[in-house]
PDB file of C-alpha atoms in Angstrom:
ATOM      1  CA  UNK A 791      22.350 -63.644 -23.389  1.00 44.00           C
ATOM      2  CA  UNK A 792      24.859 -61.478 -21.497  1.00 44.00           C
ATOM      3  CA  UNK A 793      28.455 -60.758 -22.361  1.00 46.00           C
ATOM      4  CA  UNK A 794      29.665 -62.941 -19.458  1.00 46.00           C
ATOM      5  CA  UNK A 795      27.744 -65.923 -20.810  1.00 51.00           C
ATOM      6  CA  UNK A 796      29.207 -65.458 -24.291  1.00 49.00           C
ATOM      7  CA  UNK A 797      32.690 -65.354 -22.778  1.00 53.00           C
ATOM      8  CA  UNK A 798      32.050 -68.568 -20.845  1.00 59.00           C
ATOM      9  CA  UNK A 799      30.890 -70.341 -23.987  1.00 52.00           C
ATOM     10  CA  UNK A 800      33.955 -69.180 -25.904  1.00 52.00           C
ATOM     11  CA  UNK A 801      36.182 -70.484 -23.121  1.00 58.00           C
ATOM     12  CA  UNK A 802      34.348 -73.833 -23.140  1.00 56.00           C
ATOM     13  CA  UNK A 803      34.784 -74.098 -26.917  1.00 49.00           C
ATOM     14  CA  UNK A 804      38.481 -73.374 -26.547  1.00 52.00           C
ATOM     15  CA  UNK A 805      38.801 -75.961 -23.823  1.00 55.00           C
ATOM     16  CA  UNK A 806      37.012 -78.542 -25.982  1.00 51.00           C
ATOM     17  CA  UNK A 807      39.359 -77.886 -28.878  1.00 49.00           C
ATOM     18  CA  UNK A 808      42.498 -78.056 -26.685  1.00 48.00           C
ATOM     19  CA  UNK A 809      42.487 -81.215 -24.464  1.00 48.00           C
ATOM     20  CA  UNK A 810      44.814 -81.318 -21.451  1.00 49.00           C
ATOM     21  CA  UNK A 811      48.415 -82.278 -22.080  1.00 50.00           C
ATOM     22  CA  UNK A 812      49.739 -85.655 -20.924  1.00 48.00           C
ATOM     23  CA  UNK A 813      53.299 -86.646 -19.969  1.00 48.00           C
ATOM     24  CA  UNK A 814      55.444 -89.513 -21.186  1.00 47.00           C
ATOM     25  CA  UNK A 815      53.891 -92.322 -23.180  1.00 47.00           C
ATOM     26  CA  UNK A 816      50.509 -90.852 -23.046  1.00 49.00           C
ATOM     27  CA  UNK A 817      51.731 -87.969 -25.218  1.00 50.00           C
ATOM     28  CA  UNK A 818      51.928 -90.155 -28.317  1.00 47.00           C
ATOM     29  CA  UNK A 819      48.528 -91.654 -27.647  1.00 47.00           C
ATOM     30  CA  UNK A 820      47.087 -88.181 -27.239  1.00 47.00           C
ATOM     31  CA  UNK A 821      48.741 -87.113 -30.479  1.00 50.00           C
ATOM     32  CA  UNK A 822      47.271 -90.059 -32.268  1.00 50.00           C
ATOM     33  CA  UNK A 823      43.868 -89.398 -30.721  1.00 49.00           C
ATOM     34  CA  UNK A 824      44.125 -85.765 -31.695  1.00 49.00           C
ATOM     35  CA  UNK A 825      44.997 -86.689 -35.224  1.00 48.00           C
ATOM     36  CA  UNK A 826      42.133 -89.137 -35.235  1.00 49.00           C
ATOM     37  CA  UNK A 827      39.636 -86.567 -33.934  1.00 50.00           C
ATOM     38  CA  UNK A 828      40.886 -83.755 -36.182  1.00 52.00           C
ATOM     39  CA  UNK A 829      38.613 -84.714 -39.007  1.00 66.00           C
ATOM     40  CA  UNK A 830      37.029 -82.118 -41.302  1.00 71.00           C
ATOM     41  CA  UNK A 831      33.591 -82.588 -39.679  1.00 79.00           C
ATOM     42  CA  UNK A 832      34.814 -81.802 -36.175  1.00 85.00           C
ATOM     43  CA  UNK A 833      36.628 -78.692 -37.326  1.00 84.00           C
ATOM     44  CA  UNK A 834      33.525 -77.547 -39.242  1.00 85.00           C
ATOM     45  CA  UNK A 835      31.363 -78.119 -36.193  1.00 86.00           C
ATOM     46  CA  UNK A 836      33.816 -76.224 -34.031  1.00 88.00           C
ATOM     47  CA  UNK A 837      33.883 -73.364 -36.522  1.00 87.00           C
ATOM     48  CA  UNK A 838      30.102 -73.416 -36.674  1.00 87.00           C
ATOM     49  CA  UNK A 839      29.863 -73.261 -32.891  1.00 88.00           C
ATOM     50  CA  UNK A 840      32.395 -70.418 -32.883  1.00 90.00           C
ATOM     51  CA  UNK A 841      30.364 -68.528 -35.486  1.00 90.00           C
ATOM     52  CA  UNK A 842      27.220 -69.080 -33.418  1.00 90.00           C
ATOM     53  CA  UNK A 843      28.968 -67.813 -30.329  1.00 91.00           C
ATOM     54  CA  UNK A 844      30.260 -64.757 -32.169  1.00 90.00           C
ATOM     55  CA  UNK A 845      26.765 -64.159 -33.526  1.00 89.00           C
ATOM     56  CA  UNK A 846      25.268 -64.411 -30.045  1.00 90.00           C
ATOM     57  CA  UNK A 847      28.005 -62.128 -28.790  1.00 91.00           C
ATOM     58  CA  UNK A 848      27.217 -59.601 -31.487  1.00 91.00           C
ATOM     59  CA  UNK A 849      23.501 -59.889 -30.747  1.00 91.00           C
ATOM     60  CA  UNK A 850      24.182 -59.319 -27.073  1.00 90.00           C
ATOM     61  CA  UNK A 851      26.342 -56.346 -27.963  1.00 91.00           C
ATOM     62  CA  UNK A 852      23.610 -54.969 -30.216  1.00 91.00           C
ATOM     63  CA  UNK A 853      21.009 -55.542 -27.499  1.00 92.00           C
ATOM     64  CA  UNK A 854      23.209 -53.671 -25.021  1.00 92.00           C
ATOM     65  CA  UNK A 855      23.648 -50.849 -27.511  1.00 91.00           C
ATOM     66  CA  UNK A 856      19.890 -50.735 -28.126  1.00 91.00           C
ATOM     67  CA  UNK A 857      19.264 -50.701 -24.387  1.00 91.00           C
ATOM     68  CA  UNK A 858      21.787 -47.940 -23.892  1.00 91.00           C
ATOM     69  CA  UNK A 859      20.244 -46.069 -26.825  1.00 92.00           C
ATOM     70  CA  UNK A 860      16.783 -46.462 -25.253  1.00 92.00           C
ATOM     71  CA  UNK A 861      18.111 -45.203 -21.928  1.00 91.00           C
ATOM     72  CA  UNK A 862      19.810 -42.296 -23.685  1.00 92.00           C
ATOM     73  CA  UNK A 863      16.607 -41.531 -25.608  1.00 90.00           C
ATOM     74  CA  UNK A 864      14.567 -41.661 -22.396  1.00 92.00           C
ATOM     75  CA  UNK A 865      17.110 -39.417 -20.674  1.00 92.00           C
ATOM     76  CA  UNK A 866      17.033 -37.071 -23.666  1.00 91.00           C
ATOM     77  CA  UNK A 867      13.217 -36.991 -23.533  1.00 92.00           C
ATOM     78  CA  UNK A 868      13.316 -36.229 -19.832  1.00 93.00           C
ATOM     79  CA  UNK A 869      15.859 -33.474 -20.436  1.00 93.00           C
ATOM     80  CA  UNK A 870      13.703 -32.065 -23.245  1.00 92.00           C
ATOM     81  CA  UNK A 871      10.651 -32.075 -20.976  1.00 93.00           C
ATOM     82  CA  UNK A 872      12.664 -30.444 -18.230  1.00 93.00           C
ATOM     83  CA  UNK A 873      13.991 -27.865 -20.713  1.00 93.00           C
ATOM     84  CA  UNK A 874      10.472 -27.181 -21.969  1.00 93.00           C
ATOM     85  CA  UNK A 875       9.290 -26.749 -18.390  1.00 93.00           C
ATOM     86  CA  UNK A 876      12.145 -24.373 -17.643  1.00 93.00           C
ATOM     87  CA  UNK A 877      11.467 -22.434 -20.832  1.00 93.00           C
ATOM     88  CA  UNK A 878       7.765 -22.202 -19.936  1.00 93.00           C
ATOM     89  CA  UNK A 879       8.655 -21.082 -16.417  1.00 92.00           C
ATOM     90  CA  UNK A 880      11.124 -18.556 -17.817  1.00 93.00           C
ATOM     91  CA  UNK A 881       8.500 -17.251 -20.233  1.00 92.00           C
ATOM     92  CA  UNK A 882       5.971 -17.011 -17.399  1.00 92.00           C
ATOM     93  CA  UNK A 883       8.485 -15.220 -15.199  1.00 92.00           C
ATOM     94  CA  UNK A 884       9.412 -12.845 -18.022  1.00 92.00           C
ATOM     95  CA  UNK A 885       5.730 -12.224 -18.717  1.00 92.00           C
ATOM     96  CA  UNK A 886       5.101 -11.500 -15.051  1.00 92.00           C
ATOM     97  CA  UNK A 887       8.176  -9.261 -14.997  1.00 93.00           C
ATOM     98  CA  UNK A 888       6.915  -7.371 -18.053  1.00 92.00           C
ATOM     99  CA  UNK A 889       3.485  -7.023 -16.434  1.00 93.00           C
ATOM    100  CA  UNK A 890       5.032  -5.759 -13.192  1.00 94.00           C
ATOM    101  CA  UNK A 891       7.267  -3.334 -15.130  1.00 93.00           C
ATOM    102  CA  UNK A 892       4.280  -2.069 -17.128  1.00 94.00           C
ATOM    103  CA  UNK A 893       2.246  -1.608 -13.927  1.00 94.00           C
ATOM    104  CA  UNK A 894       5.134   0.177 -12.216  1.00 94.00           C
ATOM    105  CA  UNK A 895       5.592   2.414 -15.268  1.00 94.00           C
ATOM    106  CA  UNK A 896       1.868   3.206 -15.267  1.00 93.00           C
ATOM    107  CA  UNK A 897       1.905   3.994 -11.551  1.00 94.00           C
ATOM    108  CA  UNK A 898       5.040   6.123 -11.968  1.00 94.00           C
ATOM    109  CA  UNK A 899       3.459   8.093 -14.808  1.00 94.00           C
ATOM    110  CA  UNK A 900       0.236   8.544 -12.818  1.00 94.00           C
ATOM    111  CA  UNK A 901       2.257   9.664  -9.780  1.00 94.00           C
ATOM    112  CA  UNK A 902       4.292  12.089 -11.893  1.00 93.00           C
ATOM    113  CA  UNK A 903       1.090  13.484 -13.390  1.00 92.00           C
ATOM    114  CA  UNK A 904      -0.489  13.831  -9.952  1.00 93.00           C
ATOM    115  CA  UNK A 905       2.642  15.464  -8.559  1.00 92.00           C
ATOM    116  CA  UNK A 906       2.763  17.826 -11.532  1.00 92.00           C
ATOM    117  CA  UNK A 907      -0.887  18.814 -11.051  1.00 92.00           C
ATOM    118  CA  UNK A 908      -0.418  19.241  -7.306  1.00 92.00           C
ATOM    119  CA  UNK A 909       2.777  21.241  -7.797  1.00 91.00           C
ATOM    120  CA  UNK A 910       1.025  23.531 -10.302  1.00 92.00           C
ATOM    121  CA  UNK A 911      -1.919  23.998  -7.916  1.00 92.00           C
ATOM    122  CA  UNK A 912       0.436  24.780  -5.027  1.00 94.00           C
ATOM    123  CA  UNK A 913       2.350  27.276  -7.176  1.00 93.00           C
ATOM    124  CA  UNK A 914      -0.909  28.998  -8.052  1.00 93.00           C
ATOM    125  CA  UNK A 915      -1.905  29.059  -4.373  1.00 93.00           C
ATOM    126  CA  UNK A 916       1.485  30.492  -3.398  1.00 94.00           C
ATOM    127  CA  UNK A 917       1.228  33.122  -6.119  1.00 93.00           C
ATOM    128  CA  UNK A 918      -2.293  34.047  -4.942  1.00 94.00           C
ATOM    129  CA  UNK A 919      -1.149  34.209  -1.318  1.00 94.00           C
ATOM    130  CA  UNK A 920       1.785  36.430  -2.277  1.00 94.00           C
ATOM    131  CA  UNK A 921      -0.533  38.764  -4.161  1.00 94.00           C
ATOM    132  CA  UNK A 922      -2.890  38.878  -1.173  1.00 93.00           C
ATOM    133  CA  UNK A 923       0.057  39.518   1.146  1.00 94.00           C
ATOM    134  CA  UNK A 924       1.279  42.370  -1.037  1.00 94.00           C
ATOM    135  CA  UNK A 925      -2.240  43.815  -1.136  1.00 93.00           C
ATOM    136  CA  UNK A 926      -2.550  43.506   2.647  1.00 94.00           C
ATOM    137  CA  UNK A 927       0.851  45.135   3.100  1.00 93.00           C
ATOM    138  CA  UNK A 928      -0.134  48.032   0.822  1.00 93.00           C
ATOM    139  CA  UNK A 929      -3.459  48.431   2.650  1.00 93.00           C
ATOM    140  CA  UNK A 930      -1.694  48.268   6.006  1.00 93.00           C
ATOM    141  CA  UNK A 931       0.815  50.879   4.878  1.00 92.00           C
ATOM    142  CA  UNK A 932      -1.960  53.153   3.638  1.00 92.00           C
ATOM    143  CA  UNK A 933      -3.928  52.685   6.869  1.00 93.00           C
ATOM    144  CA  UNK A 934      -0.816  53.400   8.955  1.00 92.00           C
ATOM    145  CA  UNK A 935      -0.094  56.557   6.964  1.00 92.00           C
ATOM    146  CA  UNK A 936      -3.712  57.696   7.338  1.00 91.00           C
ATOM    147  CA  UNK A 937      -3.607  56.941  11.071  1.00 93.00           C
ATOM    148  CA  UNK A 938      -0.360  58.869  11.443  1.00 92.00           C
ATOM    149  CA  UNK A 939      -1.818  61.814   9.505  1.00 91.00           C
ATOM    150  CA  UNK A 940      -4.993  61.711  11.615  1.00 92.00           C
ATOM    151  CA  UNK A 941      -2.889  61.626  14.778  1.00 91.00           C
ATOM    152  CA  UNK A 942      -0.862  64.592  13.553  1.00 91.00           C
ATOM    153  CA  UNK A 943      -4.057  66.484  12.726  1.00 91.00           C
ATOM    154  CA  UNK A 944      -5.509  65.560  16.121  1.00 91.00           C
ATOM    155  CA  UNK A 945      -2.324  66.680  17.866  1.00 90.00           C
ATOM    156  CA  UNK A 946      -2.498  69.969  15.942  1.00 91.00           C
ATOM    157  CA  UNK A 947      -6.157  70.431  16.841  1.00 92.00           C
ATOM    158  CA  UNK A 948      -5.464  69.655  20.500  1.00 92.00           C
ATOM    159  CA  UNK A 949      -2.603  72.132  20.508  1.00 92.00           C
ATOM    160  CA  UNK A 950      -4.843  74.793  18.987  1.00 92.00           C
ATOM    161  CA  UNK A 951      -7.618  74.010  21.491  1.00 92.00           C
ATOM    162  CA  UNK A 952      -5.193  74.215  24.419  1.00 92.00           C
ATOM    163  CA  UNK A 953      -3.891  77.526  23.155  1.00 92.00           C
ATOM    164  CA  UNK A 954      -7.449  78.809  22.712  1.00 91.00           C
ATOM    165  CA  UNK A 955      -8.435  77.614  26.185  1.00 93.00           C
ATOM    166  CA  UNK A 956      -5.355  79.235  27.669  1.00 92.00           C
ATOM    167  CA  UNK A 957      -6.166  82.484  25.854  1.00 91.00           C
ATOM    168  CA  UNK A 958      -9.779  82.384  27.045  1.00 92.00           C
ATOM    169  CA  UNK A 959      -8.684  81.711  30.632  1.00 90.00           C
ATOM    170  CA  UNK A 960      -6.349  84.666  30.462  1.00 89.00           C
ATOM    171  CA  UNK A 961      -9.182  86.889  29.189  1.00 89.00           C
ATOM    172  CA  UNK A 962     -11.573  85.693  31.877  1.00 89.00           C
ATOM    173  CA  UNK A 963      -9.007  86.357  34.562  1.00 88.00           C
ATOM    174  CA  UNK A 964      -8.430  89.822  33.154  1.00 87.00           C
ATOM    175  CA  UNK A 965     -12.162  90.524  33.040  1.00 88.00           C
ATOM    176  CA  UNK A 966     -12.620  89.288  36.576  1.00 87.00           C
ATOM    177  CA  UNK A 967      -9.728  91.352  37.806  1.00 83.00           C
ATOM    178  CA  UNK A 968     -11.065  94.527  36.169  1.00 84.00           C
ATOM    179  CA  UNK A 969     -14.570  93.976  37.443  1.00 81.00           C
ATOM    180  CA  UNK A 970     -13.517  93.344  41.004  1.00 80.00           C
ATOM    181  CA  UNK A 971     -11.417  96.506  41.142  1.00 77.00           C
ATOM    182  CA  UNK A 972     -14.180  98.671  39.649  1.00 72.00           C
ATOM    183  CA  UNK A 973     -16.964  97.535  41.934  1.00 59.00           C
ATOM    184  CA  UNK A 974     -15.129  97.835  45.252  1.00 58.00           C
ATOM    185  CA  UNK A 975     -16.586 100.775  47.590  1.00 55.00           C
ATOM    186  CA  UNK A 976     -14.380 103.573  48.677  1.00 54.00           C
ATOM    187  CA  UNK A 977     -13.337 103.552  52.350  1.00 54.00           C
ATOM    188  CA  UNK A 978     -14.949 106.947  53.200  1.00 54.00           C
ATOM    189  CA  UNK A 979     -18.315 106.179  51.575  1.00 51.00           C
ATOM    190  CA  UNK A 980     -21.241 105.123  53.831  1.00 51.00           C
ATOM    191  CA  UNK A 981     -23.535 104.172  50.977  1.00 50.00           C
ATOM    192  CA  UNK A 982     -23.853 100.536  50.052  1.00 48.00           C
ATOM    193  CA  UNK A 983     -22.093  99.633  46.837  1.00 48.00           C
ATOM    194  CA  UNK A 984     -24.205  99.488  43.761  1.00 46.00           C
ATOM    195  CA  UNK A 985     -24.174  96.648  41.363  1.00 44.00           C
ATOM    196  CA  UNK A 986     -21.295  96.724  38.970  1.00 46.00           C
ATOM    197  CA  UNK A 987     -22.501  97.414  35.513  1.00 45.00           C
ATOM    198  CA  UNK A 988     -19.968  94.978  34.040  1.00 44.00           C
ATOM    199  CA  UNK A 989     -21.521  92.132  36.025  1.00 42.00           C
ATOM    200  CA  UNK A 990     -25.073  92.988  35.209  1.00 40.00           C
TER     201      UNK A 990
END
């Protein structure tokens, strides 16, 4: 039974206990009738009906409270399930985040190790190339110095050879000049010239 129904029954009980008022002569008759009907049994019955109505009202109130409690419990259960789902999702997300962080850390460490190894290898290659460059520079310097010394020696030899050739040419010219003057015939001689002993 609803609260509205309990209120209607209480109003009906009140109306039954309080009859409508009458004017004039009817007032005395109504008073006598009221006094006649106001016996202990009627009042007890009215009280009993009032108690029953109050009991029904309380039962309705309790039923409403139980219904509201059931709805609250159902809502609480739904909220708990939702909270558990969110907690599970949060845990899954955190687990995935930890896995991603661990993978990124592993990749970063591997990359750092690879970069370190590559950097060390490149440093060794650079050091080797510098040593080779220095060696090549020293060899080039030595070869240049040897070439310059050989050129100087060659220039000196050429100078000596030119001087020797010039000296020899001068001697040949002198010898030729002497031999031509010695072998020429005199103008008054009719004999043919003999061979020059220098040319024989």
